[in-house]
Amino acid sequence: MATIVLTAVGSLIGGPIGGSIGSLIGSQIDARLFGPGDREGPRLKELAVTTSSYGTPIPRHFGTMRAAGSIIWATDLVESSEKQGGGKGQPSTKTYSYSSSFAVALSSRPVTSVGRIWADGNLLRGAAGDLKVGGTMRFYEGYSDQHPDPLIVSAEGANCPAFRGVAYAVFEDLQLADFGNRLPALTFELIAENGAVSLIDIIEPAENDVTADRTLPALVGFSDEGGALGNTLATLNLVYPLASDTVDAQLRLFSPDAANAQLVSLPAAVIDPTEESFGGYSGVTANKQTGASRFPSGIRYYDTSRDYQAGLQLTGGRATSGQARLIEFPGALSANDARELAEQAAKRARNAQDQLNYRVAELDPSISPGALVAVPGYAGTWRIETWEWREFGLELSLSRLPNSVTPAFATDAGQALSPQDAAITPTILFAFELPWDGTGASDARQIFAAASSTSGGWTGATVYAEIGGSLLTIGTIGQERSVVGVTTTPLAPADTVLVDRTNYVDVQLQSEDFVLTSRAMEDLAGGANRALIGSEILQFANADPLGGSLWRLSGLLRGRGATEHVAKDASQAGSGFILLDGTPNRLDETIVGSATRIAAIGLADETAVLSDITGLQSSLRPLAPVHPRAVAQSDDSTAFCWTRRARGAWRWEGSVEPPLVEESELYEIGYGNAGQPHVTWQTTQPQITFTQSELDQLINDHGVGNLWVRQIGTHSRSLPTLLSPLS
């Protein structure tokens, strides 16, 4: 699977780097280098200015660059006034000025220092570090041990973040009169490293899997706006060509020029009498890529001599007719260097028109992507762009170096697509009941069966309810498998009112072809990426493949769908995982009846596969009240209040009361253990009032304990909610 994915991405990257990644590197580098990530790779754009928007990626900056930032904290405008005049009968005037304090995130990797700062296009801070208006600025380099800013701490308290791993600047009491009494649009000159940009720094996210021995001459700065690292390397490859190879299971990137000291002669092509493999009978096919639109006609870049504003250099020094193909390169260059790099890129594109597909049957360490070879029967020198091991041999993709002519060859008819031969494997079954989701009747139980298998050859199963030792048929499940697995790490307790950005859970999916996808928080708000782990419903924003069928889920929304009580306890490794998006099958509750176990029998199952129904009766159980609070009354009594919730009303906006799903509104209040309370009361209102003497009497009679409340529904009682401990 990894080879297929990497080969496809490699073909998009082009050049020697593409094929070697595709054929030599496994799924770990597939994950680190190319995914996940829905954002595109780095692109040059007009000089941006500071904004404040949720979800905006914080770029990585290298060398010296001019970049905007994202405002991550700010105070309200502070107004100051000054009275002037008013002496000897003259009218006085009062002038007002405004200032603000705010913090701007600049880079998601460390930055050594900040140089000049521009505000609305004018200098706010000079090269000597002087601010041109009143106020102070502090800069945090973005290392993992940096401390919180004292100003932000004073405003936010002990929970103030240190923004570790993020380089940011804090402006304190910045005077805004020169900017129309508003926050100006800021851009910053960032010095991440002194000297040229290093490829080693750029590949740092995959440093355990990739090494680099390639300089990037003349590149003063570079910005990576986010997305897959493979896209970043593809952008670099357009201007600074990369060759690649593997050493000790690592991908090695290097300059093609440094790798071509010796010319290797290829053996004769391998003949395939069946003519069914690549290369046809002879083992060789040739093609010539034509069209001027394939050649870059110029480069757009950030010009160092113009304060890093966007510049354009055209090949040949002039515009060409037709639609131009420009290289969008988010790097800082001088005008001379940009022109030279554009000319070199165009020359490489023209020289690579002649290409060969060549089949050999032996593995030779000297025949690797980036190597220069002589091809039997073909004049000139060729470079190996990619190679891939196939059923009938090793396929090489070659491009001719300058000053060579390719003779015409017959075209290849293509490769036949064989039907998939997947094994039929036993059934995997999870049965569970979920709280009512608001659709259908409120008194109908929602019981599901998630049936699956370890391969796509599974053909479905018949599902049964186990009642009194007998199996009662419920129905059949088709061959669409539910995405299921088992957790391999524990899941720590978490607060359900916040996004859990600290914890993660690793899940071993039951089939290698199962895929989880990352989704934006907006999608999660619409119900995407819901999963059941044990008895807890959660949602995940990030799904990162760790190799094979192991995935890491993070960016968690915990305790969804009335399972917040489960999220308060740790979930052990080995808990079941079911992706709830679409594939689990709802079962007929009238057939399930009082059954506590479900069975399934598929084609490869020698005996019935059994699963206990988790979350029994949760569809009918009212939701526990929330927002408990104690309100002191004027007569020295205390009113204990709470807020009612309703089954299925997950999108309550707070502007109106949630619907009353139960037959009546009724609550039980108890003191002591909820299973065996000392005393209970009932009320139809979401509050109960006790005098101080009544509270003292409770403690006197029964000792210290907890006062709790739960809703009494049509079919059952909710879980208790703690109102207050009494002592």
PDB file of C-alpha atoms in Angstrom, residues 95-229:
ATOM      1  CA  THR A  95      -7.198  65.099  23.529  1.00  0.00           C
ATOM      2  CA  TYR A  96      -7.530  61.333  23.600  1.00  0.00           C
ATOM      3  CA  SER A  97      -5.017  58.693  22.705  1.00  0.00           C
ATOM      4  CA  TYR A  98      -5.322  54.950  22.490  1.00  0.00           C
ATOM      5  CA  SER A  99      -2.980  52.075  23.057  1.00  0.00           C
ATOM      6  CA  SER A 100      -3.227  48.312  22.958  1.00  0.00           C
ATOM      7  CA  SER A 101      -1.320  45.288  24.133  1.00  0.00           C
ATOM      8  CA  PHE A 102      -1.264  42.173  21.983  1.00  0.00           C
ATOM      9  CA  ALA A 103       0.792  39.141  21.000  1.00  0.00           C
ATOM     10  CA  VAL A 104       1.600  37.969  17.477  1.00  0.00           C
ATOM     11  CA  ALA A 105       2.594  34.387  16.605  1.00  0.00           C
ATOM     12  CA  LEU A 106       5.357  34.488  13.989  1.00  0.00           C
ATOM     13  CA  SER A 107       6.766  31.022  13.348  1.00  0.00           C
ATOM     14  CA  SER A 108       6.090  27.439  14.353  1.00  0.00           C
ATOM     15  CA  ARG A 109       9.825  26.809  14.667  1.00  0.00           C
ATOM     16  CA  PRO A 110      12.440  28.780  16.617  1.00  0.00           C
ATOM     17  CA  VAL A 111      13.536  32.170  15.326  1.00  0.00           C
ATOM     18  CA  THR A 112      16.811  33.676  16.476  1.00  0.00           C
ATOM     19  CA  SER A 113      15.745  37.312  16.341  1.00  0.00           C
ATOM     20  CA  VAL A 114      13.418  39.867  14.825  1.00  0.00           C
ATOM     21  CA  GLY A 115      14.855  42.605  12.629  1.00  0.00           C
ATOM     22  CA  ARG A 116      12.744  45.355  11.175  1.00  0.00           C
ATOM     23  CA  ILE A 117       8.984  45.544  11.656  1.00  0.00           C
ATOM     24  CA  TRP A 118       6.607  47.277   9.262  1.00  0.00           C
ATOM     25  CA  ALA A 119       3.220  48.675  10.278  1.00  0.00           C
ATOM     26  CA  ASP A 120       0.879  49.688   7.463  1.00  0.00           C
ATOM     27  CA  GLY A 121       3.951  49.654   5.223  1.00  0.00           C
ATOM     28  CA  ASN A 122       5.930  52.049   7.424  1.00  0.00           C
ATOM     29  CA  LEU A 123       8.732  51.099   9.780  1.00  0.00           C
ATOM     30  CA  LEU A 124       7.515  50.422  13.281  1.00  0.00           C
ATOM     31  CA  ARG A 125      10.861  49.033  14.425  1.00  0.00           C
ATOM     32  CA  GLY A 126      14.223  49.822  12.906  1.00  0.00           C
ATOM     33  CA  ALA A 127      17.209  47.605  12.295  1.00  0.00           C
ATOM     34  CA  ALA A 128      18.709  48.809  15.585  1.00  0.00           C
ATOM     35  CA  GLY A 129      15.699  47.514  17.493  1.00  0.00           C
ATOM     36  CA  ASP A 130      14.083  50.874  18.196  1.00  0.00           C
ATOM     37  CA  LEU A 131      10.305  51.289  18.134  1.00  0.00           C
ATOM     38  CA  LYS A 132       9.126  54.343  16.217  1.00  0.00           C
ATOM     39  CA  VAL A 133       6.071  54.846  18.454  1.00  0.00           C
ATOM     40  CA  GLY A 134       5.462  54.554  22.181  1.00  0.00           C
ATOM     41  CA  GLY A 135       5.277  51.120  23.773  1.00  0.00           C
ATOM     42  CA  THR A 136       7.525  48.147  24.362  1.00  0.00           C
ATOM     43  CA  MET A 137       8.086  44.871  22.575  1.00  0.00           C
ATOM     44  CA  ARG A 138       9.300  41.532  23.881  1.00  0.00           C
ATOM     45  CA  PHE A 139      10.304  38.653  21.636  1.00  0.00           C
ATOM     46  CA  TYR A 140      10.179  34.928  22.430  1.00  0.00           C
ATOM     47  CA  GLU A 141      12.311  32.704  20.231  1.00  0.00           C
ATOM     48  CA  GLY A 142       9.995  29.702  20.261  1.00  0.00           C
ATOM     49  CA  TYR A 143      12.021  27.097  22.130  1.00  0.00           C
ATOM     50  CA  SER A 144      10.397  24.410  24.253  1.00  0.00           C
ATOM     51  CA  ASP A 145      11.550  25.890  27.557  1.00  0.00           C
ATOM     52  CA  GLN A 146      10.332  29.458  27.145  1.00  0.00           C
ATOM     53  CA  HIS A 147       8.303  30.974  29.981  1.00  0.00           C
ATOM     54  CA  PRO A 148       4.928  32.710  29.722  1.00  0.00           C
ATOM     55  CA  ASP A 149       4.954  36.435  29.122  1.00  0.00           C
ATOM     56  CA  PRO A 150       4.366  38.308  32.406  1.00  0.00           C
ATOM     57  CA  LEU A 151       1.835  40.693  30.849  1.00  0.00           C
ATOM     58  CA  ILE A 152      -0.294  37.853  29.514  1.00  0.00           C
ATOM     59  CA  VAL A 153       0.026  36.048  32.855  1.00  0.00           C
ATOM     60  CA  SER A 154      -1.256  39.131  34.678  1.00  0.00           C
ATOM     61  CA  ALA A 155      -4.306  39.199  32.412  1.00  0.00           C
ATOM     62  CA  GLU A 156      -5.027  35.486  32.021  1.00  0.00           C
ATOM     63  CA  GLY A 157      -3.833  34.076  35.326  1.00  0.00           C
ATOM     64  CA  ALA A 158      -2.159  30.775  36.087  1.00  0.00           C
ATOM     65  CA  ASN A 159      -3.548  29.077  32.971  1.00  0.00           C
ATOM     66  CA  CYS A 160      -1.663  31.400  30.670  1.00  0.00           C
ATOM     67  CA  PRO A 161       0.130  29.415  27.937  1.00  0.00           C
ATOM     68  CA  ALA A 162       3.833  29.847  27.231  1.00  0.00           C
ATOM     69  CA  PHE A 163       3.259  29.150  23.514  1.00  0.00           C
ATOM     70  CA  ARG A 164       6.213  26.785  23.571  1.00  0.00           C
ATOM     71  CA  GLY A 165       7.382  25.840  20.111  1.00  0.00           C
ATOM     72  CA  VAL A 166       6.042  29.097  18.685  1.00  0.00           C
ATOM     73  CA  ALA A 167       8.128  32.215  18.146  1.00  0.00           C
ATOM     74  CA  TYR A 168       6.037  35.240  19.030  1.00  0.00           C
ATOM     75  CA  ALA A 169       6.240  38.922  19.861  1.00  0.00           C
ATOM     76  CA  VAL A 170       4.370  40.770  22.592  1.00  0.00           C
ATOM     77  CA  PHE A 171       3.610  44.476  22.235  1.00  0.00           C
ATOM     78  CA  GLU A 172       2.764  46.240  25.483  1.00  0.00           C
ATOM     79  CA  ASP A 173       0.868  49.561  25.422  1.00  0.00           C
ATOM     80  CA  LEU A 174       1.652  50.178  21.773  1.00  0.00           C
ATOM     81  CA  GLN A 175       0.471  53.672  20.894  1.00  0.00           C
ATOM     82  CA  LEU A 176      -1.976  53.662  17.990  1.00  0.00           C
ATOM     83  CA  ALA A 177      -2.350  57.342  17.065  1.00  0.00           C
ATOM     84  CA  ASP A 178      -0.158  56.961  13.962  1.00  0.00           C
ATOM     85  CA  PHE A 179      -2.366  54.105  12.758  1.00  0.00           C
ATOM     86  CA  GLY A 180      -5.802  55.684  13.041  1.00  0.00           C
ATOM     87  CA  ASN A 181      -6.266  54.371  16.595  1.00  0.00           C
ATOM     88  CA  ARG A 182      -6.487  50.786  15.413  1.00  0.00           C
ATOM     89  CA  LEU A 183      -4.148  47.817  15.317  1.00  0.00           C
ATOM     90  CA  PRO A 184      -1.912  48.261  12.265  1.00  0.00           C
ATOM     91  CA  ALA A 185      -1.137  45.613   9.673  1.00  0.00           C
ATOM     92  CA  LEU A 186       2.250  44.250  10.689  1.00  0.00           C
ATOM     93  CA  THR A 187       5.002  42.366   8.896  1.00  0.00           C
ATOM     94  CA  PHE A 188       8.233  41.196  10.506  1.00  0.00           C
ATOM     95  CA  GLU A 189      11.765  40.594   9.324  1.00  0.00           C
ATOM     96  CA  LEU A 190      12.541  37.217  10.890  1.00  0.00           C
ATOM     97  CA  ILE A 191      16.048  35.846  11.259  1.00  0.00           C
ATOM     98  CA  ALA A 192      15.664  32.135  11.872  1.00  0.00           C
ATOM     99  CA  GLU A 193      19.287  31.327  11.038  1.00  0.00           C
ATOM    100  CA  ASN A 194      22.290  33.378  10.069  1.00  0.00           C
ATOM    101  CA  GLY A 195      23.467  32.389   6.603  1.00  0.00           C
ATOM    102  CA  ALA A 196      21.942  30.343   3.822  1.00  0.00           C
ATOM    103  CA  VAL A 197      18.876  28.150   4.266  1.00  0.00           C
ATOM    104  CA  SER A 198      19.651  24.517   5.119  1.00  0.00           C
ATOM    105  CA  LEU A 199      17.754  21.581   3.637  1.00  0.00           C
ATOM    106  CA  ILE A 200      18.447  19.669   6.858  1.00  0.00           C
ATOM    107  CA  ASP A 201      16.367  22.220   8.757  1.00  0.00           C
ATOM    108  CA  ILE A 202      13.507  22.007   6.259  1.00  0.00           C
ATOM    109  CA  ILE A 203      13.192  18.218   6.556  1.00  0.00           C
ATOM    110  CA  GLU A 204      13.352  18.354  10.356  1.00  0.00           C
ATOM    111  CA  PRO A 205       9.778  16.941  10.799  1.00  0.00           C
ATOM    112  CA  ALA A 206      11.012  13.711   9.176  1.00  0.00           C
ATOM    113  CA  GLU A 207      14.592  13.808  10.441  1.00  0.00           C
ATOM    114  CA  ASN A 208      14.437  10.224  11.727  1.00  0.00           C
ATOM    115  CA  ASP A 209      13.610   8.957   8.257  1.00  0.00           C
ATOM    116  CA  VAL A 210      15.327  11.399   5.905  1.00  0.00           C
ATOM    117  CA  THR A 211      18.866  12.733   5.689  1.00  0.00           C
ATOM    118  CA  ALA A 212      20.091  15.538   3.455  1.00  0.00           C
ATOM    119  CA  ASP A 213      23.438  16.289   1.844  1.00  0.00           C
ATOM    120  CA  ARG A 214      22.436  19.159  -0.393  1.00  0.00           C
ATOM    121  CA  THR A 215      23.156  22.879  -0.139  1.00  0.00           C
ATOM    122  CA  LEU A 216      20.731  25.538  -1.313  1.00  0.00           C
ATOM    123  CA  PRO A 217      23.098  28.227  -2.619  1.00  0.00           C
ATOM    124  CA  ALA A 218      21.885  31.829  -2.817  1.00  0.00           C
ATOM    125  CA  LEU A 219      18.675  31.004  -0.906  1.00  0.00           C
ATOM    126  CA  VAL A 220      18.473  33.707   1.762  1.00  0.00           C
ATOM    127  CA  GLY A 221      15.117  32.696   3.225  1.00  0.00           C
ATOM    128  CA  PHE A 222      12.253  30.254   2.759  1.00  0.00           C
ATOM    129  CA  SER A 223       8.693  30.006   4.129  1.00  0.00           C
ATOM    130  CA  ASP A 224       6.698  26.804   4.543  1.00  0.00           C
ATOM    131  CA  GLU A 225       3.032  27.635   4.999  1.00  0.00           C
ATOM    132  CA  GLY A 226       2.127  24.065   6.017  1.00  0.00           C
ATOM    133  CA  GLY A 227       0.781  20.923   4.396  1.00  0.00           C
ATOM    134  CA  ALA A 228       2.675  17.754   3.525  1.00  0.00           C
ATOM    135  CA  LEU A 229       6.457  17.903   3.666  1.00  0.00           C
TER     136      LEU A 229
END
